[in-house]
Amino acid sequence: MNKTTKFADIILPLPLARLFTYSIPEELKADLAIGKRVVVPFGSKKFYTGIVKNIHNTAPADYSTKDIITCLDESPIINSFQFNFWEWISQYYQCTLGDVFKAALPSGLKLESQTKITANEDFQTLEALSKTEEQILNVLKHSKDVNISALNQATGLKNTLPQVKSLLEKGAVSIEEQIINHYKEKKKEFVRLASDFSESEMGDLINDLKRAKKQQEILLSYLNLSKHYFEENALKVSVPELLKSTAASKSVLKSLVEKSILEIYHEKLDRIDLSHAETSGLKELNEYQEKAIAEIRENFEEKNCVLLHGVTSSGKTEIYIHLIQEQLQLGKQVLYLLPEIALTTQIINRLRTVFGNKVGIYHSKFNDAERVEIYNNINQNNPDTAYQVILGVRSSIFLPFKNLGLIIVDEEHENTYKQFDPAPRYHARDASIYLAHLHQAKTLLGTATPAIETYYNAKTGKYGLVELFQRHQNLEMPEIIIADVKEAKRKKQMKSMFSPELMQMMETCLKNKEQIILFQNRRGYSPYLECKSCGWVPHCPNCAVSLTYHRFNNQLVCHYCAHSIHPPTSCEHCSSTEIEDKGFGTEKIEEELTGFFPDARIARMDLDTTRKKMAYEKLIYKFENQELDILVGTQMVSKGLDFDNVSLVGVLNADSMLNYPDFRAYERSFQMMAQVSGRAGRKKKRGKVLIQTYTPEHPIIKNVIENDYISMYSDQLAERKEFIYPPFYRLINICLKHKNQTLVNQASETLAKSLRKIFGIRVFGPQSPVINRIQNLYIVNILLKIEKKSSPSKAKWILNQHANHLKSMDQFKSIQINFDVDPM
């Protein structure tokens, strides 16, 4: 860096639409570089980790700069590819660079400023304190480094801030900001000789310790374990290993350290497994796979993105593995994206069998420290010690790749690739295509049920298209049977939520020692409770939704804000005690099955049963090894899982998906039913799929029975063209939120009116969504539909101008405005 350079522009992890300029102290000039982390003050007391974006000599005109406090890195952790990618995400998805920074870096790489509250020891009570204030003061006297959230937890109160402010005014407490580092290196203690003692010197030392028997024992044990005088290089001996061998305490060891006989040292341990793994070669592809992979290579000659449209169980994963091998031989990195953490469990084993420890996983079930170490590992870009293949969910696109050759987006149609809240509200599939463009790499999209926009892009020549309609080992597609629930209920043939056809088929499967998957896209025991007398339903006080009943912990839970209460014993309206559960979720299905099939081994896969880190792995391992007979699950079970012994899949309520108020409802229903059907009969014989519905004549159900993606696509495409939806138009949803319903309605009307002056009939709304209040914020949406040929960047610039103008009005200053580009 030039010695005259004085300033650095810093990206802060805040939703502010600008960079902030700081002065570079003389002592940091040699250390600072673009892409490094620094700690900077912000406001009067706060401190943040920032990223150096620019270094220059121009002082800001509108404020005096503060000094950078320290530089955290020896080498940059953000490279030029990432900066360009962040810029694109920020511009395309209408958010700030600070939003992207916050999403892109693991929490462990961001130091945070936290308010520390301490009790003043010399405080004398001059006036009466409330009971709550006394409770808070008592907590502070017995604890160190307490913050507001810790106080809330310790006292059981929702918000202790008012009491803390009162205690501050009375002089009972003091407040200061401290910087918190979430990441700590994992280290292990080892022991070695403090000096290079000769054998005779060592004999004298052992003799001198004859009165300190325990110390002598530890020294002899160390010499035995390390083989110090028998091997050319002494073996490493850890402190726990040494103490365990002698049953001695650490204080005895410390005595030897104080005598300068032994010394303790630390070595960094990797939290991630980089040990050598045995590998096997690639499997041979069949003729259909060979033809498909040749077509993919051919398409890659002209197109940067190719769609592989292959039916379930056609062997797409094996094609991916062959393409990954080609990239590794070229010295390139590969990103393999999956929509669900559950899928990584099965596929990681297949990849590691071929590529060993070159494959790493990255997803939210890893803790902060593990994610930091994976991030740092990829940042090395060393083919010998760093991961070359990353298997991960959507957040993996932000890793510090420097040499990407291929991005695979498996099950590309899945809506879980879209980030909803908070910003950036990006779609990992679309962002991957731009990321690959930056690296001059290729993108392969794979699925049995492509998103309509993706298939349209492939059919119109924007993407390459390769189709694979032959299942591996020539397996037949499953037989799909429809059960008419309406008719079965009329004849009183239903057993709880199971049709007579499903009951009979489950009995046959269990008799034949075959496995069953049952799909219901709703977790919990029942969607709501209802008073039989007056129809009252318990609702969330913070959101406009009914509370879902979970029997395992006897709680009514809001799935939007996590508010929970015990189920009421009587109706709040009429005091009746006759309250019953309505509908059914995965928990109720599991319970009912246990009653009907007491000998069957049943498990449930949903958000409630997979919260723990290894929960997915354990469930899938047990089902793969046929330790379970029936697996009940939400959409997690529909996504690409591969089980050899599943002969029956049951879809318990197809209508809940079909009747969802969304223009993508029919497309999603087809995808979900087709995908879950693909789990049946994958190896040994033709499987069966039973779909329970009130509307057996529905065109989408007919498409599923006939496995007719093209008819579904054609019908939906015609509808979307008529009603101006993607892929013919681009959507931008403008979401306004506020605690005051009247105010948010006024703001949305004002914004919509001003937007219509520019966009005219392209503006739809304002309109409240089906769930119009979440976490005590009322929601109103304005939908903008703009032609594909028009400039999205210009449209976004106009939207920002109008949103900023609205927020400049005094009455609307507190309105939250979010932009969701390409909403799902």
Short mmCIF file of N, CA and C in Angstrom, two decimals, residues 563-681:
data_model
loop_
_atom_site.label_atom_id
_atom_site.label_comp_id
_atom_site.label_asym_id
_atom_site.label_seq_id
_atom_site.Cartn_x
_atom_site.Cartn_y
_atom_site.Cartn_z
N HIS A 563 -44.63 -18.68 19.04
CA HIS A 563 -45.43 -18.51 20.26
C HIS A 563 -46.08 -19.84 20.62
N SER A 564 -46.06 -20.21 21.89
CA SER A 564 -46.67 -21.48 22.29
C SER A 564 -47.40 -21.34 23.62
N ILE A 565 -48.49 -22.09 23.76
CA ILE A 565 -49.26 -22.12 25.01
C ILE A 565 -49.75 -23.55 25.24
N HIS A 566 -50.18 -23.84 26.48
CA HIS A 566 -50.82 -25.13 26.73
C HIS A 566 -52.23 -25.09 26.15
N PRO A 567 -52.73 -26.20 25.63
CA PRO A 567 -54.08 -26.21 25.08
C PRO A 567 -55.11 -25.81 26.14
N PRO A 568 -56.10 -25.01 25.79
CA PRO A 568 -57.10 -24.59 26.77
C PRO A 568 -57.99 -25.76 27.17
N THR A 569 -58.44 -25.75 28.42
CA THR A 569 -59.35 -26.82 28.89
C THR A 569 -60.80 -26.47 28.61
N SER A 570 -61.05 -25.18 28.36
CA SER A 570 -62.42 -24.75 28.04
C SER A 570 -62.38 -23.65 26.99
N CYS A 571 -63.50 -23.44 26.31
CA CYS A 571 -63.61 -22.44 25.24
C CYS A 571 -63.59 -21.04 25.82
N GLU A 572 -62.83 -20.14 25.22
CA GLU A 572 -62.75 -18.76 25.70
C GLU A 572 -64.04 -17.98 25.43
N HIS A 573 -64.85 -18.45 24.49
CA HIS A 573 -66.08 -17.74 24.13
C HIS A 573 -67.31 -18.23 24.89
N CYS A 574 -67.48 -19.58 24.92
CA CYS A 574 -68.72 -20.09 25.54
C CYS A 574 -68.47 -20.98 26.76
N SER A 575 -67.20 -21.14 27.13
CA SER A 575 -66.79 -21.93 28.31
C SER A 575 -67.06 -23.43 28.18
N SER A 576 -67.41 -23.89 27.00
CA SER A 576 -67.62 -25.32 26.79
C SER A 576 -66.29 -26.05 26.94
N THR A 577 -66.37 -27.27 27.48
CA THR A 577 -65.13 -28.06 27.61
C THR A 577 -64.95 -29.04 26.45
N GLU A 578 -65.89 -28.98 25.50
CA GLU A 578 -65.81 -29.89 24.35
C GLU A 578 -64.97 -29.24 23.24
N ILE A 579 -63.66 -29.45 23.33
CA ILE A 579 -62.72 -28.92 22.33
C ILE A 579 -62.05 -30.10 21.65
N GLU A 580 -62.11 -30.13 20.32
CA GLU A 580 -61.56 -31.27 19.58
C GLU A 580 -60.53 -30.81 18.56
N ASP A 581 -59.63 -31.74 18.20
CA ASP A 581 -58.64 -31.40 17.17
C ASP A 581 -59.24 -31.64 15.79
N LYS A 582 -58.81 -30.82 14.84
CA LYS A 582 -59.33 -30.89 13.47
C LYS A 582 -58.18 -31.11 12.49
N GLY A 583 -58.44 -31.93 11.47
CA GLY A 583 -57.41 -32.19 10.49
C GLY A 583 -56.32 -33.10 11.06
N PHE A 584 -55.26 -33.28 10.28
CA PHE A 584 -54.19 -34.16 10.77
C PHE A 584 -52.85 -33.75 10.19
N GLY A 585 -51.81 -33.92 11.01
CA GLY A 585 -50.43 -33.68 10.60
C GLY A 585 -49.64 -34.97 10.76
N THR A 586 -48.33 -34.89 10.54
CA THR A 586 -47.49 -36.09 10.58
C THR A 586 -47.50 -36.78 11.94
N GLU A 587 -47.63 -35.99 13.00
CA GLU A 587 -47.60 -36.57 14.35
C GLU A 587 -48.83 -37.45 14.59
N LYS A 588 -49.98 -36.97 14.11
CA LYS A 588 -51.22 -37.75 14.29
C LYS A 588 -51.18 -39.01 13.43
N ILE A 589 -50.64 -38.91 12.22
CA ILE A 589 -50.52 -40.08 11.35
C ILE A 589 -49.68 -41.16 12.03
N GLU A 590 -48.56 -40.73 12.59
CA GLU A 590 -47.67 -41.67 13.29
C GLU A 590 -48.41 -42.37 14.42
N GLU A 591 -49.18 -41.61 15.20
CA GLU A 591 -49.90 -42.19 16.34
C GLU A 591 -50.97 -43.18 15.86
N GLU A 592 -51.73 -42.80 14.82
CA GLU A 592 -52.79 -43.68 14.30
C GLU A 592 -52.20 -44.98 13.75
N LEU A 593 -51.07 -44.87 13.05
CA LEU A 593 -50.43 -46.06 12.49
C LEU A 593 -50.01 -47.04 13.58
N THR A 594 -49.54 -46.48 14.69
CA THR A 594 -49.11 -47.32 15.82
C THR A 594 -50.28 -48.14 16.34
N GLY A 595 -51.48 -47.52 16.32
CA GLY A 595 -52.68 -48.25 16.75
C GLY A 595 -53.08 -49.34 15.77
N PHE A 596 -53.01 -49.04 14.47
CA PHE A 596 -53.43 -50.02 13.45
C PHE A 596 -52.40 -51.12 13.24
N PHE A 597 -51.11 -50.76 13.35
CA PHE A 597 -50.02 -51.73 13.10
C PHE A 597 -49.05 -51.73 14.29
N PRO A 598 -49.47 -52.32 15.41
CA PRO A 598 -48.65 -52.24 16.63
C PRO A 598 -47.26 -52.87 16.50
N ASP A 599 -47.10 -53.80 15.57
CA ASP A 599 -45.79 -54.47 15.42
C ASP A 599 -44.87 -53.75 14.44
N ALA A 600 -45.41 -52.80 13.70
CA ALA A 600 -44.60 -52.09 12.70
C ALA A 600 -43.67 -51.09 13.37
N ARG A 601 -42.49 -50.94 12.79
CA ARG A 601 -41.52 -49.96 13.29
C ARG A 601 -41.71 -48.66 12.49
N ILE A 602 -42.16 -47.64 13.19
CA ILE A 602 -42.61 -46.40 12.53
C ILE A 602 -41.77 -45.22 13.01
N ALA A 603 -41.43 -44.33 12.08
CA ALA A 603 -40.69 -43.10 12.44
C ALA A 603 -41.24 -41.94 11.63
N ARG A 604 -40.93 -40.75 12.11
CA ARG A 604 -41.45 -39.52 11.50
C ARG A 604 -40.28 -38.62 11.12
N MET A 605 -40.32 -38.07 9.88
CA MET A 605 -39.29 -37.13 9.44
C MET A 605 -39.95 -35.79 9.11
N ASP A 606 -39.81 -34.85 10.04
CA ASP A 606 -40.30 -33.48 9.81
C ASP A 606 -39.42 -32.53 10.61
N LEU A 607 -39.76 -31.27 10.62
CA LEU A 607 -38.92 -30.28 11.30
C LEU A 607 -38.78 -30.57 12.79
N ASP A 608 -39.83 -31.13 13.41
CA ASP A 608 -39.81 -31.40 14.85
C ASP A 608 -38.85 -32.53 15.21
N THR A 609 -38.71 -33.51 14.33
CA THR A 609 -37.86 -34.67 14.67
C THR A 609 -36.45 -34.56 14.13
N THR A 610 -36.15 -33.49 13.37
CA THR A 610 -34.82 -33.38 12.76
C THR A 610 -34.09 -32.10 13.17
N ARG A 611 -34.42 -31.57 14.33
CA ARG A 611 -33.79 -30.31 14.77
C ARG A 611 -32.33 -30.52 15.16
N LYS A 612 -32.02 -31.69 15.73
CA LYS A 612 -30.65 -31.94 16.19
C LYS A 612 -29.73 -32.19 15.01
N LYS A 613 -28.45 -31.97 15.26
CA LYS A 613 -27.46 -31.99 14.18
C LYS A 613 -27.44 -33.29 13.37
N MET A 614 -27.46 -34.43 14.03
CA MET A 614 -27.32 -35.71 13.31
C MET A 614 -28.65 -36.42 13.13
N ALA A 615 -29.78 -35.72 13.37
CA ALA A 615 -31.09 -36.37 13.33
C ALA A 615 -31.41 -36.93 11.95
N TYR A 616 -31.14 -36.16 10.89
CA TYR A 616 -31.39 -36.63 9.52
C TYR A 616 -30.64 -37.94 9.27
N GLU A 617 -29.34 -37.89 9.59
CA GLU A 617 -28.47 -39.02 9.30
C GLU A 617 -28.98 -40.29 9.98
N LYS A 618 -29.36 -40.16 11.25
CA LYS A 618 -29.82 -41.32 12.02
C LYS A 618 -31.09 -41.92 11.43
N LEU A 619 -32.04 -41.04 11.08
CA LEU A 619 -33.31 -41.52 10.51
C LEU A 619 -33.08 -42.22 9.17
N ILE A 620 -32.30 -41.58 8.30
CA ILE A 620 -32.07 -42.14 6.97
C ILE A 620 -31.28 -43.45 7.07
N TYR A 621 -30.29 -43.49 7.98
CA TYR A 621 -29.50 -44.71 8.17
C TYR A 621 -30.41 -45.88 8.60
N LYS A 622 -31.31 -45.60 9.55
CA LYS A 622 -32.20 -46.66 10.04
C LYS A 622 -33.15 -47.14 8.95
N PHE A 623 -33.66 -46.20 8.14
CA PHE A 623 -34.60 -46.59 7.08
C PHE A 623 -33.87 -47.34 5.96
N GLU A 624 -32.66 -46.87 5.62
CA GLU A 624 -31.85 -47.55 4.59
C GLU A 624 -31.53 -48.98 4.99
N ASN A 625 -31.25 -49.17 6.29
CA ASN A 625 -30.86 -50.49 6.78
C ASN A 625 -32.06 -51.32 7.23
N GLN A 626 -33.24 -50.88 6.82
CA GLN A 626 -34.49 -51.60 7.05
C GLN A 626 -34.74 -51.88 8.53
N GLU A 627 -34.33 -50.91 9.37
CA GLU A 627 -34.66 -50.98 10.79
C GLU A 627 -36.01 -50.31 11.06
N LEU A 628 -36.59 -49.73 10.02
CA LEU A 628 -37.92 -49.11 10.10
C LEU A 628 -38.78 -49.67 8.98
N ASP A 629 -40.09 -49.76 9.24
CA ASP A 629 -41.02 -50.26 8.22
C ASP A 629 -41.76 -49.12 7.53
N ILE A 630 -42.14 -48.10 8.32
CA ILE A 630 -42.92 -46.99 7.76
C ILE A 630 -42.26 -45.67 8.14
N LEU A 631 -42.07 -44.81 7.14
CA LEU A 631 -41.53 -43.47 7.37
C LEU A 631 -42.63 -42.47 6.99
N VAL A 632 -43.04 -41.68 7.99
CA VAL A 632 -44.05 -40.63 7.77
C VAL A 632 -43.31 -39.32 7.68
N GLY A 633 -43.61 -38.50 6.65
CA GLY A 633 -42.84 -37.25 6.56
C GLY A 633 -43.53 -36.16 5.80
N THR A 634 -42.97 -34.96 5.94
CA THR A 634 -43.39 -33.80 5.16
C THR A 634 -42.62 -33.82 3.85
N GLN A 635 -42.49 -32.67 3.19
CA GLN A 635 -41.85 -32.65 1.87
C GLN A 635 -40.39 -33.12 1.91
N MET A 636 -39.80 -33.22 3.10
CA MET A 636 -38.43 -33.74 3.21
C MET A 636 -38.30 -35.12 2.56
N VAL A 637 -39.36 -35.94 2.65
CA VAL A 637 -39.25 -37.31 2.14
C VAL A 637 -39.43 -37.38 0.63
N SER A 638 -39.81 -36.25 0.01
CA SER A 638 -40.10 -36.28 -1.43
C SER A 638 -38.89 -35.94 -2.30
N LYS A 639 -37.80 -35.50 -1.66
CA LYS A 639 -36.73 -34.87 -2.44
C LYS A 639 -35.52 -35.77 -2.67
N GLY A 640 -35.61 -36.62 -3.66
CA GLY A 640 -34.42 -37.32 -4.14
C GLY A 640 -33.85 -38.40 -3.26
N LEU A 641 -34.54 -38.78 -2.17
CA LEU A 641 -34.02 -39.87 -1.34
C LEU A 641 -34.17 -41.19 -2.09
N ASP A 642 -33.22 -42.10 -1.86
CA ASP A 642 -33.15 -43.34 -2.65
C ASP A 642 -33.12 -44.53 -1.70
N PHE A 643 -34.25 -45.26 -1.62
CA PHE A 643 -34.33 -46.42 -0.74
C PHE A 643 -34.70 -47.65 -1.56
N ASP A 644 -33.95 -48.73 -1.36
CA ASP A 644 -34.11 -49.93 -2.20
C ASP A 644 -35.40 -50.70 -1.96
N ASN A 645 -35.89 -50.68 -0.73
CA ASN A 645 -36.96 -51.62 -0.35
C ASN A 645 -38.33 -50.97 -0.22
N VAL A 646 -38.48 -49.73 -0.73
CA VAL A 646 -39.77 -49.05 -0.63
C VAL A 646 -40.66 -49.50 -1.79
N SER A 647 -41.78 -50.13 -1.47
CA SER A 647 -42.69 -50.59 -2.53
C SER A 647 -43.98 -49.79 -2.57
N LEU A 648 -44.24 -48.97 -1.52
CA LEU A 648 -45.49 -48.21 -1.49
C LEU A 648 -45.24 -46.80 -0.97
N VAL A 649 -45.78 -45.83 -1.69
CA VAL A 649 -45.79 -44.44 -1.24
C VAL A 649 -47.24 -43.97 -1.18
N GLY A 650 -47.62 -43.37 -0.06
CA GLY A 650 -48.98 -42.86 0.08
C GLY A 650 -48.98 -41.34 0.23
N VAL A 651 -49.76 -40.67 -0.62
CA VAL A 651 -49.96 -39.21 -0.50
C VAL A 651 -51.32 -39.04 0.16
N LEU A 652 -51.34 -38.56 1.42
CA LEU A 652 -52.57 -38.63 2.22
C LEU A 652 -53.56 -37.52 1.94
N ASN A 653 -53.10 -36.37 1.42
CA ASN A 653 -54.04 -35.27 1.17
C ASN A 653 -53.53 -34.41 0.03
N ALA A 654 -53.84 -34.83 -1.20
CA ALA A 654 -53.37 -34.09 -2.37
C ALA A 654 -54.05 -32.74 -2.50
N ASP A 655 -55.27 -32.63 -1.96
CA ASP A 655 -56.06 -31.41 -2.17
C ASP A 655 -55.48 -30.19 -1.45
N SER A 656 -54.80 -30.40 -0.33
CA SER A 656 -54.24 -29.25 0.40
C SER A 656 -53.23 -28.49 -0.45
N MET A 657 -52.51 -29.21 -1.33
CA MET A 657 -51.55 -28.56 -2.22
C MET A 657 -52.26 -27.90 -3.41
N LEU A 658 -53.23 -28.62 -3.97
CA LEU A 658 -53.93 -28.12 -5.16
C LEU A 658 -54.73 -26.86 -4.89
N ASN A 659 -55.23 -26.72 -3.68
CA ASN A 659 -56.12 -25.59 -3.36
C ASN A 659 -55.39 -24.40 -2.75
N TYR A 660 -54.07 -24.43 -2.77
CA TYR A 660 -53.31 -23.31 -2.20
C TYR A 660 -53.45 -22.07 -3.10
N PRO A 661 -53.73 -20.89 -2.53
CA PRO A 661 -53.98 -19.70 -3.36
C PRO A 661 -52.69 -19.08 -3.91
N ASP A 662 -52.14 -19.70 -4.96
CA ASP A 662 -50.89 -19.21 -5.55
C ASP A 662 -50.86 -19.64 -7.01
N PHE A 663 -50.33 -18.80 -7.89
CA PHE A 663 -50.33 -19.14 -9.31
C PHE A 663 -49.43 -20.34 -9.62
N ARG A 664 -48.57 -20.71 -8.68
CA ARG A 664 -47.70 -21.87 -8.89
C ARG A 664 -48.27 -23.13 -8.24
N ALA A 665 -49.48 -23.08 -7.68
CA ALA A 665 -50.01 -24.21 -6.90
C ALA A 665 -50.10 -25.50 -7.72
N TYR A 666 -50.58 -25.43 -8.97
CA TYR A 666 -50.73 -26.65 -9.78
C TYR A 666 -49.37 -27.21 -10.17
N GLU A 667 -48.46 -26.31 -10.54
CA GLU A 667 -47.09 -26.75 -10.87
C GLU A 667 -46.45 -27.44 -9.67
N ARG A 668 -46.55 -26.81 -8.50
CA ARG A 668 -45.93 -27.38 -7.29
C ARG A 668 -46.57 -28.70 -6.90
N SER A 669 -47.90 -28.79 -7.05
CA SER A 669 -48.60 -30.03 -6.70
C SER A 669 -48.12 -31.17 -7.59
N PHE A 670 -48.00 -30.90 -8.89
CA PHE A 670 -47.50 -31.93 -9.81
C PHE A 670 -46.08 -32.34 -9.40
N GLN A 671 -45.22 -31.36 -9.16
CA GLN A 671 -43.83 -31.66 -8.80
C GLN A 671 -43.76 -32.49 -7.52
N MET A 672 -44.53 -32.08 -6.51
CA MET A 672 -44.48 -32.78 -5.22
C MET A 672 -44.96 -34.22 -5.35
N MET A 673 -46.09 -34.42 -6.04
CA MET A 673 -46.64 -35.78 -6.17
C MET A 673 -45.75 -36.65 -7.06
N ALA A 674 -45.22 -36.07 -8.14
CA ALA A 674 -44.34 -36.83 -9.03
C ALA A 674 -43.05 -37.20 -8.31
N GLN A 675 -42.51 -36.27 -7.52
CA GLN A 675 -41.24 -36.54 -6.82
C GLN A 675 -41.43 -37.60 -5.73
N VAL A 676 -42.50 -37.48 -4.95
CA VAL A 676 -42.71 -38.45 -3.87
C VAL A 676 -43.05 -39.82 -4.47
N SER A 677 -43.71 -39.83 -5.63
CA SER A 677 -43.99 -41.10 -6.32
C SER A 677 -42.71 -41.80 -6.73
N GLY A 678 -41.71 -41.00 -7.08
CA GLY A 678 -40.42 -41.55 -7.52
C GLY A 678 -39.66 -42.29 -6.45
N ARG A 679 -40.13 -42.21 -5.19
CA ARG A 679 -39.44 -42.95 -4.12
C ARG A 679 -39.84 -44.43 -4.12
N ALA A 680 -40.87 -44.81 -4.89
CA ALA A 680 -41.41 -46.18 -4.83
C ALA A 680 -40.78 -47.07 -5.89
N GLY A 681 -40.45 -48.30 -5.48
CA GLY A 681 -40.00 -49.34 -6.42
C GLY A 681 -38.77 -48.98 -7.20
#
